[in-house]
Coordinates of C-alpha atoms and ligand atoms in Angstrom, one line a residue:
M1 CA 0.0 0.0 0.0
E2 CA 1.4 3.4 -1.0
K3 CA 1.2 5.9 1.9
K4 CA 1.0 9.6 1.2
R5 CA 4.4 11.1 1.6
G6 CA 4.9 14.4 3.4
T7 CA 5.7 17.4 1.3
F8 CA 6.9 20.9 1.8
T9 CA 4.1 23.3 0.9
G10 CA 6.3 25.4 -1.3
G11 CA 9.7 26.4 -2.6
L12 CA 10.5 28.7 0.3
G13 CA 9.7 26.1 2.9
F14 CA 12.0 23.7 1.1
V15 CA 14.9 26.2 0.8
L16 CA 14.7 27.2 4.5
A17 CA 14.5 23.7 5.7
A18 CA 17.5 22.6 3.6
A19 CA 19.3 25.8 4.6
G20 CA 18.5 25.0 8.2
S21 CA 20.1 21.6 7.8
A22 CA 23.2 23.1 6.1
V23 CA 23.7 26.0 8.6
G24 CA 25.0 24.3 11.7
L25 CA 28.0 24.0 14.0
G26 CA 30.3 23.6 11.0
N27 CA 29.6 27.2 9.9
L28 CA 30.1 28.5 13.4
W29 CA 33.0 26.7 14.9
R30 CA 35.0 25.4 12.0
F31 CA 34.7 27.8 9.1
P32 CA 36.1 30.9 10.9
Y33 CA 39.0 28.8 12.2
L34 CA 39.9 27.6 8.7
A35 CA 39.7 31.1 7.3
A36 CA 42.1 32.4 10.0
K37 CA 44.4 29.5 9.4
H38 CA 44.5 29.7 5.7
G39 CA 45.4 33.3 5.0
G40 CA 41.9 35.0 5.5
G41 CA 40.7 36.2 2.1
V42 CA 42.6 33.5 0.3
F43 CA 40.5 30.9 2.0
L44 CA 37.3 32.9 1.5
F45 CA 37.9 33.2 -2.2
V46 CA 38.8 29.5 -2.6
Y47 CA 35.8 28.5 -0.5
I48 CA 33.3 30.5 -2.5
F49 CA 34.7 29.2 -5.8
M50 CA 34.5 25.6 -4.5
A51 CA 31.0 26.1 -3.1
L52 CA 29.8 27.2 -6.6
T53 CA 31.3 24.3 -8.3
F54 CA 32.0 21.3 -6.1
G55 CA 29.4 21.9 -3.5
F56 CA 26.8 22.9 -6.0
T57 CA 27.3 19.7 -8.0
L58 CA 27.0 17.4 -5.0
M59 CA 24.0 19.1 -3.6
I60 CA 22.0 19.4 -6.7
T61 CA 22.7 15.8 -7.6
E62 CA 21.4 14.5 -4.2
I63 CA 18.3 16.7 -4.4
A64 CA 17.6 15.6 -8.0
I65 CA 17.9 12.0 -6.9
G66 CA 15.4 12.6 -4.2
R67 CA 12.9 14.4 -6.4
K68 CA 13.3 11.9 -9.2
T69 CA 12.7 8.9 -7.1
G70 CA 10.4 10.3 -4.5
R71 CA 12.2 8.2 -1.9
S72 CA 14.7 8.5 0.9
A73 CA 18.2 7.2 0.6
I74 CA 17.4 3.6 1.5
K75 CA 15.1 3.1 -1.5
A76 CA 16.3 5.9 -3.9
Y77 CA 19.7 4.4 -4.8
A78 CA 18.2 0.9 -5.4
Q79 CA 15.4 2.4 -7.5
L80 CA 18.0 4.1 -9.8
N81 CA 20.1 1.0 -10.1
K82 CA 19.8 -2.4 -8.4
N83 CA 23.5 -2.8 -8.0
F84 CA 23.6 0.3 -5.8
R85 CA 21.2 -1.0 -3.1
F86 CA 24.2 -1.3 -0.7
L87 CA 24.7 2.4 -1.0
G88 CA 21.2 3.0 0.4
Y89 CA 22.0 1.0 3.5
L90 CA 25.4 2.7 3.9
A91 CA 23.9 6.2 3.5
S92 CA 21.2 5.3 6.0
V93 CA 23.6 4.5 8.8
I94 CA 25.2 7.9 8.6
P95 CA 22.3 10.2 9.8
F96 CA 21.5 7.7 12.6
V97 CA 25.0 7.8 14.0
I98 CA 25.4 11.5 13.5
F99 CA 22.0 12.3 15.1
A100 CA 23.0 10.6 18.3
Y101 CA 26.3 12.4 18.9
Y102 CA 25.0 15.7 17.4
C103 CA 22.4 15.7 20.1
V104 CA 25.1 15.3 22.7
I105 CA 26.8 18.4 21.4
G106 CA 23.4 20.1 21.1
G107 CA 23.0 19.3 24.8
W108 CA 26.2 21.2 25.7
V109 CA 24.9 24.2 23.7
M110 CA 21.6 24.0 25.7
K111 CA 23.5 23.9 29.0
Y112 CA 25.5 27.0 28.1
M113 CA 22.5 28.8 26.8
A114 CA 20.6 28.1 30.0
D115 CA 23.6 29.2 32.1
F116 CA 23.8 32.5 30.2
M117 CA 20.0 33.0 30.4
V118 CA 19.8 32.6 34.1
G119 CA 22.7 35.0 34.6
N120 CA 25.3 32.3 35.4
G121 CA 27.2 32.8 32.2
M122 CA 30.3 34.1 33.9
Q123 CA 30.7 31.0 35.9
T124 CA 31.4 29.1 32.7
V125 CA 34.7 30.9 32.5
A126 CA 36.1 29.1 35.5
D127 CA 39.0 26.9 34.7
G128 CA 37.9 23.3 34.0
Y129 CA 34.2 24.2 33.9
F130 CA 33.5 22.6 30.6
Q131 CA 35.6 19.4 31.4
G132 CA 33.9 19.2 34.8
F133 CA 30.4 19.4 33.1
M134 CA 31.3 16.6 30.6
K135 CA 32.7 14.4 33.3
S136 CA 29.6 14.7 35.5
L137 CA 27.2 11.8 35.0
W138 CA 23.7 13.3 34.7
S139 CA 23.9 16.8 33.5
P140 CA 25.2 16.0 30.0
I141 CA 22.5 13.3 29.7
F142 CA 19.8 15.6 30.8
W143 CA 20.7 18.4 28.4
M144 CA 21.2 16.0 25.5
A145 CA 17.7 14.6 26.2
V146 CA 16.2 18.1 26.2
F147 CA 17.8 18.8 22.9
M148 CA 16.8 15.5 21.4
L149 CA 13.2 15.8 22.6
I150 CA 12.8 19.2 21.0
S151 CA 14.1 17.8 17.7
A152 CA 11.7 14.8 18.0
V153 CA 8.6 16.9 18.7
I154 CA 9.3 19.0 15.6
V155 CA 9.8 15.9 13.4
Y156 CA 6.8 14.2 15.0
L157 CA 4.6 17.1 13.9
G158 CA 5.3 16.3 10.3
V159 CA 7.1 17.6 7.2
D160 CA 4.9 20.7 6.6
K161 CA 3.6 21.3 10.1
G162 CA 6.8 20.5 11.9
V163 CA 10.0 20.8 9.9
E164 CA 8.9 23.4 7.4
K165 CA 7.0 25.6 9.9
F166 CA 9.9 25.5 12.4
S167 CA 12.4 26.4 9.7
K168 CA 10.3 29.3 8.5
I169 CA 10.2 30.7 12.0
F170 CA 13.7 30.0 13.2
M171 CA 15.8 30.5 10.2
P172 CA 14.8 34.2 9.9
V173 CA 15.4 34.6 13.6
L174 CA 18.8 33.1 13.2
F175 CA 19.7 35.5 10.3
V176 CA 18.6 38.5 12.4
L177 CA 20.7 37.3 15.4
I178 CA 23.8 36.6 13.4
I179 CA 23.6 40.0 11.6
G180 CA 23.0 41.8 14.9
I181 CA 25.9 40.1 16.6
A182 CA 28.2 40.8 13.6
V183 CA 27.3 44.5 13.7
F184 CA 27.8 44.7 17.4
T185 CA 31.2 43.0 17.0
M186 CA 32.3 45.8 14.8
T187 CA 32.0 48.3 17.7
L188 CA 34.4 46.3 19.9
K189 CA 38.0 47.1 20.9
G190 CA 40.2 45.4 23.5
P191 CA 43.7 44.6 24.7
H192 CA 44.9 43.3 21.4
G193 CA 43.3 45.8 19.0
T194 CA 40.1 46.8 17.3
A195 CA 37.4 44.9 15.5
F196 CA 38.6 46.4 12.2
E197 CA 42.1 45.0 12.7
G198 CA 40.6 41.6 13.4
L199 CA 38.4 42.0 10.3
A200 CA 41.5 42.7 8.2
I201 CA 43.0 39.4 9.3
Y202 CA 39.8 37.7 8.2
L203 CA 39.2 39.5 4.9
I204 CA 42.6 40.5 3.4
P205 CA 44.3 37.7 1.5
D206 CA 47.6 36.9 3.2
F207 CA 49.9 35.1 0.8
T208 CA 52.8 34.8 3.2
G209 CA 54.4 31.4 3.0
M210 CA 51.9 30.3 0.3
T211 CA 53.4 27.5 -1.9
V212 CA 51.7 25.4 -4.4
G213 CA 51.6 22.5 -1.9
K214 CA 50.1 24.8 0.7
F215 CA 47.5 26.1 -1.7
F216 CA 46.5 22.5 -2.4
T217 CA 45.9 22.0 1.3
V218 CA 43.7 25.1 1.3
L219 CA 41.7 23.7 -1.6
L220 CA 41.3 20.4 0.1
D221 CA 40.3 21.9 3.4
A222 CA 37.7 24.1 1.6
A223 CA 36.3 21.1 -0.2
G224 CA 36.1 19.1 3.0
Q225 CA 34.4 21.9 4.8
I226 CA 31.9 22.5 2.0
F227 CA 31.0 18.8 1.9
Y228 CA 30.2 18.8 5.6
S229 CA 28.6 22.2 5.7
M230 CA 26.2 21.5 2.9
S231 CA 24.9 18.4 4.7
I232 CA 26.0 16.2 1.8
A233 CA 26.1 12.4 1.9
M234 CA 24.0 12.2 5.0
G235 CA 20.8 11.1 3.2
I236 CA 19.3 14.5 4.1
M237 CA 19.2 16.2 0.8
I238 CA 17.8 13.1 -0.9
T239 CA 15.0 13.0 1.7
Y240 CA 14.3 16.7 1.4
G241 CA 14.4 16.4 -2.4
S242 CA 11.7 13.7 -2.2
Y243 CA 9.5 16.1 -0.2
M244 CA 10.1 18.9 -2.7
P245 CA 7.1 20.2 -4.7
K246 CA 7.7 18.9 -8.3
N247 CA 7.3 22.3 -9.8
T248 CA 10.1 24.0 -7.7
N249 CA 13.1 25.4 -9.6
L250 CA 16.0 23.2 -8.5
V251 CA 18.9 25.4 -9.7
K252 CA 17.4 28.5 -8.1
S253 CA 16.7 26.6 -4.8
V254 CA 20.2 25.2 -4.6
N255 CA 21.6 28.7 -5.2
Q256 CA 19.5 30.1 -2.4
I257 CA 20.5 27.3 0.0
E258 CA 24.2 28.0 -0.9
I259 CA 23.7 31.7 -0.3
C260 CA 22.3 31.1 3.2
D261 CA 24.9 28.5 4.1
T262 CA 27.9 30.5 2.8
G263 CA 26.4 33.8 4.1
V264 CA 26.1 32.5 7.6
A265 CA 29.6 31.0 7.5
L266 CA 31.0 34.4 6.3
L267 CA 29.1 36.3 9.1
A268 CA 30.3 33.7 11.7
G269 CA 33.8 34.5 10.6
M270 CA 33.1 38.2 11.0
I271 CA 32.1 37.5 14.6
M272 CA 34.6 34.9 15.7
V273 CA 37.8 36.2 14.1
P274 CA 37.6 39.8 15.4
T275 CA 36.3 39.0 18.8
V276 CA 38.8 36.3 19.5
F277 CA 41.6 38.5 18.1
I278 CA 40.6 41.5 20.1
F279 CA 40.6 39.7 23.5
Q280 CA 43.1 36.9 23.0
G281 CA 45.4 38.1 20.2
V282 CA 46.5 36.1 17.1
A283 CA 47.3 33.0 19.2
G284 CA 43.6 32.7 20.1
L285 CA 42.7 32.2 16.5
E286 CA 44.1 28.7 16.5
Q287 CA 41.1 27.2 18.3
S288 CA 38.1 25.6 16.7
G289 CA 35.3 23.2 17.7
P290 CA 34.2 22.8 21.4
G291 CA 37.4 24.5 22.6
L292 CA 36.4 27.7 20.7
L293 CA 32.7 27.6 21.6
F294 CA 32.7 26.5 25.2
I295 CA 36.1 27.6 26.5
A296 CA 37.5 30.6 24.5
L297 CA 34.2 32.4 23.8
P298 CA 32.9 32.6 27.3
K299 CA 36.3 34.2 28.2
V300 CA 35.6 36.7 25.5
F301 CA 32.1 37.5 26.8
E302 CA 33.6 38.0 30.3
A303 CA 36.1 40.4 28.9
M304 CA 33.3 42.4 27.4
G305 CA 32.1 43.2 30.9
F306 CA 28.4 43.7 31.6
A307 CA 27.4 43.6 27.9
G308 CA 29.0 40.1 27.7
N309 CA 26.0 38.6 29.5
F310 CA 23.6 39.7 26.8
V311 CA 25.9 38.9 23.9
G312 CA 26.4 35.5 25.5
V313 CA 22.6 34.8 25.6
A314 CA 22.2 36.0 22.0
F315 CA 25.2 34.0 20.9
F316 CA 24.2 30.7 22.4
L317 CA 20.6 31.1 21.2
L318 CA 22.0 31.5 17.7
V319 CA 24.1 28.3 18.1
A320 CA 21.1 26.4 19.6
F321 CA 18.9 27.4 16.6
A322 CA 21.6 26.4 14.1
A323 CA 22.2 23.1 15.8
L324 CA 18.4 22.3 16.2
T325 CA 17.6 22.9 12.5
S326 CA 20.4 20.5 11.6
S327 CA 19.4 17.8 14.1
V328 CA 15.8 18.0 12.9
S329 CA 17.0 17.3 9.4
L330 CA 19.0 14.3 10.6
L331 CA 16.1 12.8 12.5
E332 CA 13.8 13.5 9.6
A333 CA 16.1 11.6 7.3
V334 CA 16.2 8.6 9.7
V335 CA 12.4 8.6 10.2
S336 CA 11.8 8.8 6.5
I337 CA 14.2 5.9 5.9
V338 CA 12.3 3.7 8.5
V339 CA 8.9 4.6 6.9
D340 CA 10.2 3.8 3.4
K341 CA 11.7 0.5 4.5
V342 CA 8.8 -0.6 6.7
P343 CA 5.7 0.6 4.9
S344 CA 3.4 -0.7 7.7
C345 CA 5.0 1.7 10.2
S346 CA 3.5 5.1 10.5
R347 CA 5.6 8.3 10.7
K348 CA 4.7 8.9 14.3
K349 CA 5.5 5.4 15.3
A350 CA 8.8 5.5 13.4
C351 CA 9.7 8.8 15.1
T352 CA 9.1 7.2 18.5
Y353 CA 11.2 4.1 17.8
V354 CA 14.0 6.1 16.4
L355 CA 13.9 8.5 19.4
V356 CA 14.2 5.6 21.9
L357 CA 17.1 4.0 20.0
S358 CA 18.9 7.3 19.5
L359 CA 18.4 8.2 23.2
I360 CA 20.2 4.9 24.1
L361 CA 23.1 5.5 21.7
A362 CA 23.4 9.2 22.8
C363 CA 23.5 8.2 26.5
V364 CA 26.3 5.7 25.8
T365 CA 28.1 8.6 24.0
C366 CA 27.7 10.8 27.0
L367 CA 29.1 8.1 29.2
G368 CA 32.2 8.0 26.9
Y369 CA 33.4 11.0 29.0
N370 CA 33.1 9.4 32.4
V371 CA 32.0 5.8 33.1
L372 CA 33.1 4.4 29.7
Y373 CA 36.1 6.8 29.4
F374 CA 38.9 5.6 27.2
E375 CA 41.3 7.4 24.9
Y376 CA 41.8 6.3 21.3
T377 CA 44.1 7.7 18.7
L378 CA 42.4 7.8 15.3
P379 CA 44.2 7.1 12.0
N380 CA 44.4 10.9 11.4
G381 CA 46.4 11.3 14.6
V382 CA 43.5 12.9 16.7
T383 CA 43.1 11.4 20.1
G384 CA 39.5 11.2 21.2
Q385 CA 36.6 9.5 23.0
L386 CA 33.5 7.7 21.8
L387 CA 32.0 10.8 20.3
D388 CA 35.2 11.6 18.3
I389 CA 35.2 8.0 16.9
M390 CA 31.6 8.3 15.8
D391 CA 32.4 11.6 14.2
Y392 CA 35.4 10.3 12.5
V393 CA 33.8 7.1 11.1
S394 CA 30.8 9.0 9.7
N395 CA 32.4 12.2 8.5
N396 CA 35.8 11.0 7.4
V397 CA 35.2 7.5 6.2
L398 CA 31.5 6.8 5.4
M399 CA 30.5 10.2 4.0
P400 CA 33.3 10.5 1.3
I401 CA 32.5 6.9 0.3
V402 CA 28.8 7.6 -0.1
A403 CA 29.4 10.8 -2.0
L404 CA 31.9 9.2 -4.3
A405 CA 29.6 6.3 -5.0
T406 CA 26.8 8.8 -5.7
C407 CA 29.0 10.5 -8.3
I408 CA 29.8 7.2 -9.9
L409 CA 26.1 6.3 -10.0
A410 CA 24.9 9.6 -11.3
G411 CA 27.9 10.5 -13.5
W412 CA 28.9 7.1 -15.0
V413 CA 26.2 4.5 -14.5
L414 CA 23.3 6.8 -15.3
K415 CA 25.2 9.6 -17.1
P416 CA 24.9 13.3 -16.3
K417 CA 22.2 13.8 -18.9
E418 CA 19.7 11.9 -16.8
M419 CA 20.4 14.2 -13.8
I420 CA 20.3 17.3 -16.0
D421 CA 17.0 16.2 -17.5
E422 CA 15.6 15.9 -13.9
I423 CA 17.1 19.3 -12.9
K424 CA 15.5 20.9 -16.0
S425 CA 12.2 19.0 -15.8
N426 CA 10.2 22.2 -15.3
G427 CA 11.6 23.7 -18.4
E428 CA 14.0 26.0 -16.5
S429 CA 17.5 26.8 -17.9
F430 CA 20.6 25.4 -16.4
D431 CA 23.6 27.5 -17.4
R432 CA 26.2 25.5 -15.5
E433 CA 25.1 22.4 -17.3
R434 CA 28.5 21.6 -19.0
I435 CA 30.6 22.4 -15.9
Y436 CA 28.1 20.3 -13.9
A437 CA 28.8 17.2 -16.1
V438 CA 32.6 17.6 -15.8
M439 CA 32.4 18.2 -12.1
L440 CA 30.2 15.2 -11.5
R441 CA 32.3 12.8 -13.5
Y442 CA 35.8 13.9 -12.8
I443 CA 36.5 16.8 -10.5
A444 CA 34.1 16.0 -7.6
P445 CA 35.3 12.3 -7.4
F446 CA 38.9 13.5 -7.5
F447 CA 38.4 15.7 -4.4
L448 CA 36.3 13.1 -2.7
I449 CA 39.0 10.5 -3.0
L450 CA 41.5 13.0 -1.6
I451 CA 39.2 13.9 1.3
F452 CA 38.8 10.2 2.0
L453 CA 42.6 9.6 1.8
S454 CA 43.3 12.5 4.1
A455 CA 41.4 10.7 6.8
F456 CA 44.3 8.4 7.2
L457 CA 47.0 11.1 7.2
T458 CA 48.2 12.6 10.4
A459 CA 47.8 16.4 10.3
Ligands
LIG1 N1 25.7 21.1 7.8 C1 25.9 21.0 9.2 C2 26.9 21.9 9.7 O1 27.5 22.7 9.1 C3 26.4 19.6 9.4 C4 25.3 18.8 9.9 C5 24.1 18.7 9.2 C6 25.5 18.1 10.9 C7 23.1 18.0 9.7 C8 24.5 17.4 11.4 C9 23.3 17.4 10.8 O2 27.1 21.9 10.9

């Protein structure tokens, strides 16, 4: 029996939901760090170029696969070619694993947001506060559960009444918040200089020490960042593509999603680089990830004095919204996979089952910092706990494989024409058609292989 699939009510809902997925922690805690590391404007230029070519190709291919088949990853690949059934299974594991550990990080964000909201923000500055919190037994589990339940309620409400509605409200709020904080940042000055000096580090290309080899690293880092930032190879864009109204212009939608994702990343850099530079100097710019968000930034807010309390609240609200819209997309992808695979299971039931399983996996992940603590050195030289291993396996190993196999399927087994026909199925023009075909068949696979190989090289 064919059940009615959820759909977005219109193009805007689709774009905001997909942008909500794309805009996440990657934009806020990794992009600014990469820009500061790789010569400011040099990285920005390379990133934008790669987003318009590499990122565009991967994203539009996944959405086109979703729209063409009307299925989530688990069925979509098999429907296109029987030999690619395995890819559906592989791609379905990814959002499930990521959802569990992403909610753990979402919980950390919730905890900091709550701290700042009740006026305890300045306590987070104490040495070892973050480590102490993670090592405690119940607090990380509690906040993870809060974050996960909010995501689950949104997905439970449905594609249009939950995911789309939520994105339509919170994405504009997120844009307003990030623009507001960026403007405020420009008024700051502190022990190491002014915001404009920090902005110069961020925007002006610095070619010092740039060799061909180094430039290649910049290119590869930009490609890796785009790949993650655009939520590619997580089954999400296929699922969202399957919910897309058939008459939506695909090229225009992908352009709009890219503008949102890259715009937020650029603004995040405008906030992070100057603030960290002003209060901690150039050395501070070497931080990314949780260290930047939960250790360096609270110190910056403290240094701002009284205003820091309010900036802290606004900032962690922003991070919470960005993380929530991403986790919602992950859960939606998993739920849609279950519903496609087990047609007798209703959406709501699927949502409940997935929630229970994810809660268990996420609890185990939280325990990785205390009861189940161990240290493991990954093949890329990074030492980490359970969460880092889950992150590594999904992002560095599985996702490049899935994206590469998708390029092979779309570019070599099916041929780009089939994708291009789907992209243009409403009669719209596709001016990057030829570049698209070359990107899909040669250049994107080349970068994906390099991204995959770099997972096994020590930094
Ligand atoms: N695109 C997200 C980001 O930049 C990555 C992500 C998407 C992670 C969806 C989890 C879920 O952070």
